[in-house]
mmCIF file of C-alpha atoms in Angstrom:
data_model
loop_
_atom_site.group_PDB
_atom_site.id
_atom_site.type_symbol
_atom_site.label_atom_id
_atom_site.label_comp_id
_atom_site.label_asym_id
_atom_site.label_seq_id
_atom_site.Cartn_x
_atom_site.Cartn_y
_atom_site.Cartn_z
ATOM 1 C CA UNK U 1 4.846 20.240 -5.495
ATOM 2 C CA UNK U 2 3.396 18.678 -2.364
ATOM 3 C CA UNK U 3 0.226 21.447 -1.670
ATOM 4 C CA UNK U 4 -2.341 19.698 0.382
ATOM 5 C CA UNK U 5 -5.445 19.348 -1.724
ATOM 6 C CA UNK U 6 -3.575 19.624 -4.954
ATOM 7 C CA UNK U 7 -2.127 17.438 -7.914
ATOM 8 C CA UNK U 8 1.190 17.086 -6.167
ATOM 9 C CA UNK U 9 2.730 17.048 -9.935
ATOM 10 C CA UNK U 10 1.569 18.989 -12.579
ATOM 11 C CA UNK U 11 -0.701 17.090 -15.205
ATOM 12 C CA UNK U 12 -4.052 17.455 -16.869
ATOM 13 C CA UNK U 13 -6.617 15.217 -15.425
ATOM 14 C CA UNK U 14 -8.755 13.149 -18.471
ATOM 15 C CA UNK U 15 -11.733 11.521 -17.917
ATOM 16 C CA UNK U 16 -10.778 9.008 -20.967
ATOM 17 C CA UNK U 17 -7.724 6.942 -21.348
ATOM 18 C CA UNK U 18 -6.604 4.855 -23.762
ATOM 19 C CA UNK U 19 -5.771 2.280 -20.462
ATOM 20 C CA UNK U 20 -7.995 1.292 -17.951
ATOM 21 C CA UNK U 21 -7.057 3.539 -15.247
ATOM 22 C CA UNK U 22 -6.121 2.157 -11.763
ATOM 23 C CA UNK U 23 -6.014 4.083 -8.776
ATOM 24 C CA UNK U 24 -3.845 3.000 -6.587
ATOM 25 C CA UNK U 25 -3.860 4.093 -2.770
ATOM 26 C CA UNK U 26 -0.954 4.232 -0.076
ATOM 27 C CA UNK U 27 -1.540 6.366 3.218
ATOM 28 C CA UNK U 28 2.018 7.463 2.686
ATOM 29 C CA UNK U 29 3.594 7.745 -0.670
ATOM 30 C CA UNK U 30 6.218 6.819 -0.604
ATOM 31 C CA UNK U 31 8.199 5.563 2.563
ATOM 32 C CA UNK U 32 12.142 4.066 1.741
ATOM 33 C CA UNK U 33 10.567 0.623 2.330
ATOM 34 C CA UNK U 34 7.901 0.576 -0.040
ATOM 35 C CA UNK U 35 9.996 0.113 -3.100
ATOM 36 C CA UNK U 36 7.905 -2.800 -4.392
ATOM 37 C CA UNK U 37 4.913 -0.475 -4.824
ATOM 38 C CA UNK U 38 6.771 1.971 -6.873
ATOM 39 C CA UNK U 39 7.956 -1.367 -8.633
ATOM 40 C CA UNK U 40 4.842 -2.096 -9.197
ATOM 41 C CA UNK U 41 3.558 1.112 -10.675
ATOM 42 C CA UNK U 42 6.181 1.748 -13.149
ATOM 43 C CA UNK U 43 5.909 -2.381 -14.205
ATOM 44 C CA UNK U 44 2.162 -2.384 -15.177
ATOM 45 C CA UNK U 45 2.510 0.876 -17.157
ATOM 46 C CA UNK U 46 2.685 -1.027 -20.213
ATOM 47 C CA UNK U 47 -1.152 -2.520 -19.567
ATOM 48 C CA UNK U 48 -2.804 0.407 -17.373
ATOM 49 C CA UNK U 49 -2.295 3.811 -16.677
ATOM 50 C CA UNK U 50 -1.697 3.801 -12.749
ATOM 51 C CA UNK U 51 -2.721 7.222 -10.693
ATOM 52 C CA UNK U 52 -1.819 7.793 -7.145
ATOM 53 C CA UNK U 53 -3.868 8.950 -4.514
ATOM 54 C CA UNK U 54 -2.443 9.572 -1.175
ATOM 55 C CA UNK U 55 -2.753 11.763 2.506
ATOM 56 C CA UNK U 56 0.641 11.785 3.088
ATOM 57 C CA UNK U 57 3.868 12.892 0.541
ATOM 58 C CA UNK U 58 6.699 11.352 1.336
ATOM 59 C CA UNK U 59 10.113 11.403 -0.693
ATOM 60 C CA UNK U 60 9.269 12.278 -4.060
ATOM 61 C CA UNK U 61 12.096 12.877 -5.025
ATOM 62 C CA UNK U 62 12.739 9.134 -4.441
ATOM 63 C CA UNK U 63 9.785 7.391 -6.280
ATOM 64 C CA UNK U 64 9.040 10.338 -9.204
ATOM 65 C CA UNK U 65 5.636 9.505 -10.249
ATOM 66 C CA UNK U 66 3.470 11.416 -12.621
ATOM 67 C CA UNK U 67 0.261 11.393 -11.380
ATOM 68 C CA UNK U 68 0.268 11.265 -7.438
ATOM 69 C CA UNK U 69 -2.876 13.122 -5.770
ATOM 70 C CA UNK U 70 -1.994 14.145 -2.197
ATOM 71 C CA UNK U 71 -4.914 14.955 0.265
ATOM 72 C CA UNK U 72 -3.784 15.702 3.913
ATOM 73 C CA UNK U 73 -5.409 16.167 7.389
ATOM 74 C CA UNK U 74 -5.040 19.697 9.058
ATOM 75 C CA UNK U 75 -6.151 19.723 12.965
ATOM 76 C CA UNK U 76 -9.751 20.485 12.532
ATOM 77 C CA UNK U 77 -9.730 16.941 9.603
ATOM 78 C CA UNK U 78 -8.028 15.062 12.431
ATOM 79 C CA UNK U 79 -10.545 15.946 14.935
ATOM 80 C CA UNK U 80 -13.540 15.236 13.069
ATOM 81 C CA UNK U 81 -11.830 12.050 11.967
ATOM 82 C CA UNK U 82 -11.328 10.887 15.885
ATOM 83 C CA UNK U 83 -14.940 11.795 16.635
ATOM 84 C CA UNK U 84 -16.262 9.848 13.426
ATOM 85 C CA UNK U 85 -14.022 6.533 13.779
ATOM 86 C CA UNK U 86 -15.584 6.648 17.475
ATOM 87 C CA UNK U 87 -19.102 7.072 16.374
ATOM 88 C CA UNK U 88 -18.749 4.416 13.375
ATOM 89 C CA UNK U 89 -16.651 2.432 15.331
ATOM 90 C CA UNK U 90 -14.000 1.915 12.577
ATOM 91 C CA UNK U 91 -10.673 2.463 12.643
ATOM 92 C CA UNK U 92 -10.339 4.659 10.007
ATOM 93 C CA UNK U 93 -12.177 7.086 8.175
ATOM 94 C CA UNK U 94 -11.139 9.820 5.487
ATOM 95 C CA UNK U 95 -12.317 14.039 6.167
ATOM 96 C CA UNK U 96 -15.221 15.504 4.123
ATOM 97 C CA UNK U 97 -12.821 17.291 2.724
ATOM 98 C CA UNK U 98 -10.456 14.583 1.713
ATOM 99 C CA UNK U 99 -13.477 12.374 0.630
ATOM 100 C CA UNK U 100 -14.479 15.014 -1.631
ATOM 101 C CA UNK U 101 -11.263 15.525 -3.315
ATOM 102 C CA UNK U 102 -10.964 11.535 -3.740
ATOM 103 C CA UNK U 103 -14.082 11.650 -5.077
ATOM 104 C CA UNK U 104 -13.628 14.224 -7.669
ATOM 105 C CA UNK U 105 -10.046 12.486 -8.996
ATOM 106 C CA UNK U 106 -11.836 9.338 -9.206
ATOM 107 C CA UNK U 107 -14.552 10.874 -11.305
ATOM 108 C CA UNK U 108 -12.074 13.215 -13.428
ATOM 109 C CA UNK U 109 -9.571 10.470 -14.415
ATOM 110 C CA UNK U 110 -12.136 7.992 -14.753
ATOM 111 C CA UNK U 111 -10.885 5.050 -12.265
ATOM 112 C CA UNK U 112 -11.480 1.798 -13.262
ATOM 113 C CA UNK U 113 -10.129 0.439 -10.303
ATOM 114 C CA UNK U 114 -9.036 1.181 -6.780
ATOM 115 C CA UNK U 115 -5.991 -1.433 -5.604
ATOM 116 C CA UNK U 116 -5.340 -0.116 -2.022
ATOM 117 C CA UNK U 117 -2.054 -1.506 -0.042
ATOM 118 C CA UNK U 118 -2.465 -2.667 3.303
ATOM 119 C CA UNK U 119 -5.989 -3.760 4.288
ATOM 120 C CA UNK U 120 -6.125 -0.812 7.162
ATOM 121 C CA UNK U 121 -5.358 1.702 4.531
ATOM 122 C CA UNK U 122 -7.880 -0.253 2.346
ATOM 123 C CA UNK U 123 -10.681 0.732 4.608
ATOM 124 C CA UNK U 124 -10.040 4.473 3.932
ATOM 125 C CA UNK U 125 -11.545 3.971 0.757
ATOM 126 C CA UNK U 126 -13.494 1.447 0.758
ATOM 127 C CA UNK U 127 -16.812 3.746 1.229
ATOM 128 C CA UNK U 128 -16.129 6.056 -1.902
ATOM 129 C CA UNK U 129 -15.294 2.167 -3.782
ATOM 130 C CA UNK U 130 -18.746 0.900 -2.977
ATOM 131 C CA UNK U 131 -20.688 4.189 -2.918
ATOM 132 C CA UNK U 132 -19.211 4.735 -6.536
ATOM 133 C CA UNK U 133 -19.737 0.917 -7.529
ATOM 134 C CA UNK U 134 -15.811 1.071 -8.319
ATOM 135 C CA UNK U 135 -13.982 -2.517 -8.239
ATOM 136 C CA UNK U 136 -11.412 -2.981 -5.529
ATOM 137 C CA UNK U 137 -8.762 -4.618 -4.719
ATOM 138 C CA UNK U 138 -6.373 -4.837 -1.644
ATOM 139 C CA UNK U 139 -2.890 -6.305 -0.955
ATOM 140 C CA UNK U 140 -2.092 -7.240 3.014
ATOM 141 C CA UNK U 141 1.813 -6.926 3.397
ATOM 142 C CA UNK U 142 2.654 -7.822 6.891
ATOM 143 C CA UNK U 143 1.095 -5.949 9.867
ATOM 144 C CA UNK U 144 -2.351 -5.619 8.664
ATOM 145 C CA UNK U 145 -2.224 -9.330 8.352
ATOM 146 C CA UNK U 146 -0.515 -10.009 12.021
ATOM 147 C CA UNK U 147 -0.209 -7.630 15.258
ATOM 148 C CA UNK U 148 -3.104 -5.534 13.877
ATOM 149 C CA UNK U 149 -5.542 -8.540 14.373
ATOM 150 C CA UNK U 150 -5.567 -7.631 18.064
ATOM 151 C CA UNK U 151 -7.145 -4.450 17.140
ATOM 152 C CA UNK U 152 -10.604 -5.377 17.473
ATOM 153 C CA UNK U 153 -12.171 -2.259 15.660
ATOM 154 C CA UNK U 154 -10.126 -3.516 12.768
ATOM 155 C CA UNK U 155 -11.015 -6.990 12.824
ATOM 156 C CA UNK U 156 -14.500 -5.898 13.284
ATOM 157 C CA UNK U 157 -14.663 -3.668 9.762
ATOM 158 C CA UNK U 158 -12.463 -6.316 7.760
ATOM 159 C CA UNK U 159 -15.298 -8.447 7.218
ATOM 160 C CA UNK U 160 -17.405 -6.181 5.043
ATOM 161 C CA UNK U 161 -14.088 -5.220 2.949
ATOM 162 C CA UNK U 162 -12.968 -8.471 1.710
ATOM 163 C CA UNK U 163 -16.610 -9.269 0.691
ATOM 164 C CA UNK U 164 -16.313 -6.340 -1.396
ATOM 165 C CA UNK U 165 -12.673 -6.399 -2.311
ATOM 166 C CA UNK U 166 -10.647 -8.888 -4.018
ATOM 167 C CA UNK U 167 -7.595 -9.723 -1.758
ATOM 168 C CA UNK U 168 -4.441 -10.256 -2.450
ATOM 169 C CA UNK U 169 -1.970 -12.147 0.140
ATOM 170 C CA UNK U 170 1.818 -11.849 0.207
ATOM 171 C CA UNK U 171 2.389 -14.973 1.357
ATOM 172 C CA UNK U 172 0.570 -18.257 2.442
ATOM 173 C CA UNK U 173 0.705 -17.532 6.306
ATOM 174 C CA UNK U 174 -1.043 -14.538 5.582
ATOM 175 C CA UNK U 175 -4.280 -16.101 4.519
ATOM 176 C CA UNK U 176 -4.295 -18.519 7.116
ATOM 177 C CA UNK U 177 -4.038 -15.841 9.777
ATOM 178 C CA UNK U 178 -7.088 -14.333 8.130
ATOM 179 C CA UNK U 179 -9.003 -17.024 7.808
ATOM 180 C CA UNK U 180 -7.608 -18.544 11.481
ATOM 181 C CA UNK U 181 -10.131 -15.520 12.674
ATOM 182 C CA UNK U 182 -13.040 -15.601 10.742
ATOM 183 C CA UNK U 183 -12.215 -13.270 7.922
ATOM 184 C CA UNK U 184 -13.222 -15.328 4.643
ATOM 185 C CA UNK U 185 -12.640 -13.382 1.358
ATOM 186 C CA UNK U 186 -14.940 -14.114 -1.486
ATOM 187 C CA UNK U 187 -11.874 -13.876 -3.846
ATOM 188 C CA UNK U 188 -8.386 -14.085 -2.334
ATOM 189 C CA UNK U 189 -5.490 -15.023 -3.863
ATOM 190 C CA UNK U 190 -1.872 -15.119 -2.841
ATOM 191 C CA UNK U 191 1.181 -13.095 -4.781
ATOM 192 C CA UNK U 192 4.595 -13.386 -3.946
ATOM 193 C CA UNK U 193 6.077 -9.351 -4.226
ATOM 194 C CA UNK U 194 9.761 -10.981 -5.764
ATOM 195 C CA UNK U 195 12.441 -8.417 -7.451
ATOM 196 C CA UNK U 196 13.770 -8.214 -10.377
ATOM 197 C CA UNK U 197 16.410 -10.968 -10.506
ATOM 198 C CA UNK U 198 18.955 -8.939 -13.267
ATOM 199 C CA UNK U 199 19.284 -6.095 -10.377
ATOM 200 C CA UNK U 200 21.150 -8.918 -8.890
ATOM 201 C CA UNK U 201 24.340 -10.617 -10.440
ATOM 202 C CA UNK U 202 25.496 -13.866 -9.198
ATOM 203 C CA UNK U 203 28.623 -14.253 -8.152
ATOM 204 C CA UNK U 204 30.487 -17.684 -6.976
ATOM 205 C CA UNK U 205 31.489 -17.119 -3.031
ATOM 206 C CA UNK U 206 33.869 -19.251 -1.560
ATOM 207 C CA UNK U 207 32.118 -21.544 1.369
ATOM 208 C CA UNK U 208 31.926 -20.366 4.625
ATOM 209 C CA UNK U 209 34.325 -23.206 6.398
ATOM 210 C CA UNK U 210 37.045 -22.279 3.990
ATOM 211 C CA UNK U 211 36.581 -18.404 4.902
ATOM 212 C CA UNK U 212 37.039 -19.291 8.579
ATOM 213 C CA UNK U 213 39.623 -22.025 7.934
ATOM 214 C CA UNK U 214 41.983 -19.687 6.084
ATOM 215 C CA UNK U 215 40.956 -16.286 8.544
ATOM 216 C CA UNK U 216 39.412 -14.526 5.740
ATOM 217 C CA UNK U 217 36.713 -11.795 6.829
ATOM 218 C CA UNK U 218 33.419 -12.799 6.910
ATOM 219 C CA UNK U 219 30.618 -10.742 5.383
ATOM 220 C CA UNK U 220 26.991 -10.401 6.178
ATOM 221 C CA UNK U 221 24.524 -8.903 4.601
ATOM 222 C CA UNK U 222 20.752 -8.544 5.709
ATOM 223 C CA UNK U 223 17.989 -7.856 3.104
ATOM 224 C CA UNK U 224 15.508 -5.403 4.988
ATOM 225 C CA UNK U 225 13.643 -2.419 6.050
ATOM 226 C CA UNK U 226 15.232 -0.414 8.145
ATOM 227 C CA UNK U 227 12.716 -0.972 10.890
ATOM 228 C CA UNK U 228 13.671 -1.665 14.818
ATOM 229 C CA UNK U 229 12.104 -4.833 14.640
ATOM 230 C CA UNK U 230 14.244 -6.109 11.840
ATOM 231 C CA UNK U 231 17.318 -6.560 13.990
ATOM 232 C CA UNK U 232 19.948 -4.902 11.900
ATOM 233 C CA UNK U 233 22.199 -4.490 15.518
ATOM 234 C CA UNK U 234 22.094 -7.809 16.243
ATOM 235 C CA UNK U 235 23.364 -9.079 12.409
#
């Protein structure tokens, strides 16, 4: 389980489903903080038959998935990678060697379409999508639609992704920081990632003022990645 290169989980590839197949891409699968995209994968099974491809495995044991395709970089991938993104002037760019193991999956399980999270992951695959005339489309979660707008080798290549790609937008403020620089989808559309409200039981709290007035503890509780930049200390 994990091999570079390999089907991280056993399985027989088939190049003909009974579902259209999506391939769904995630530089790391799966961080603690991406719950929503295992949420996601294990919510349209009904519909499509989801397939992961990845360069990173991360927790498995976490999000158990069945089938996840990992591809890393060794030294000699991350090298040529540096010199390529610096000749192409993008800011990212997949090995020969993990391009041609992409490739291949997409061609053995017979992808119908590639939905890539985060739109500087997107752009990892985003050749093989239009080389292979493979639909596309990409969800921008937070990051990729903010800080990473100063990244002007990123900015420069998003352009000639959402003309390809549908996009998908977490929230409102999202597209308007998108479009606040120029970048214009064709086809974007925004999609609240909610959860699943019978996780969550509610339960009548007493009000605040009458917790204080009677010198009752008072509870907080922050919904969030554990992330720095959250401010966990200072809740």
């Amino acid at each position: 389980m994990g091999a570079t290169g390999a089907l991280c989980y056993n399985r027989h590839m088939s190049a003909h489903a009974s579902k259209p197949v999506v391939a769904v891409y995630i530089r790391d699968y799966l961080s603690f903080s991406g719950t929503f995209v295992y949420r996601q994968l294990l919510g349209v099974a009904d519909a499509f038959r989801p397939v992961v491809l990845t360069s990173n495995l991360l927790n498995p044991e976490g999000f158990p998935f069945d089938p996840v395709y990992c591809q890393g970089k060794k030294l000699a991938g991350k090298v040529y990678a540096r010199v390529l993104r610096a000749i192409k002037r993008r800011p990212n760019v997949l090995t020969p060697k993990q391009r041609s193991f992409f490739e291949r999956v997409l061609k053995d399980e017979g992808v119908d379409l590639i939905h890539a999270h985060f739109g500087n992951f997107a752009l990892d695959l985003l050749p093989l999508a239009k080389s292979h005339r493979i639909p596309m489309v990409v969800t921008f979660h937070g990051a990729d639609a903010s800080n990473m707008l100063r990244n002007a080798s990123y900015v420069r290549n998003l352009p000639e992704l959402v003309e390809y790609a549908d996009v998908i937008t977490v929230a409102h403020e999202m597209a308007q920081r998108l479009a606040a620089i120029g970048i214009k989808p064709r086809r974007a559309h925004v999609h609240y990632i909610g959860v699943p409200l019978e996780d969550f039981e509610f339960v009548q709290r007493k009000p605040l003022a009458e917790k204080i007035k009677a010198g009752e503890p008072v509870r907080f509780c922050q919904v969030a990645g554990f992330a720095e930049k959250k401010g966990h200390r200072y809740t």
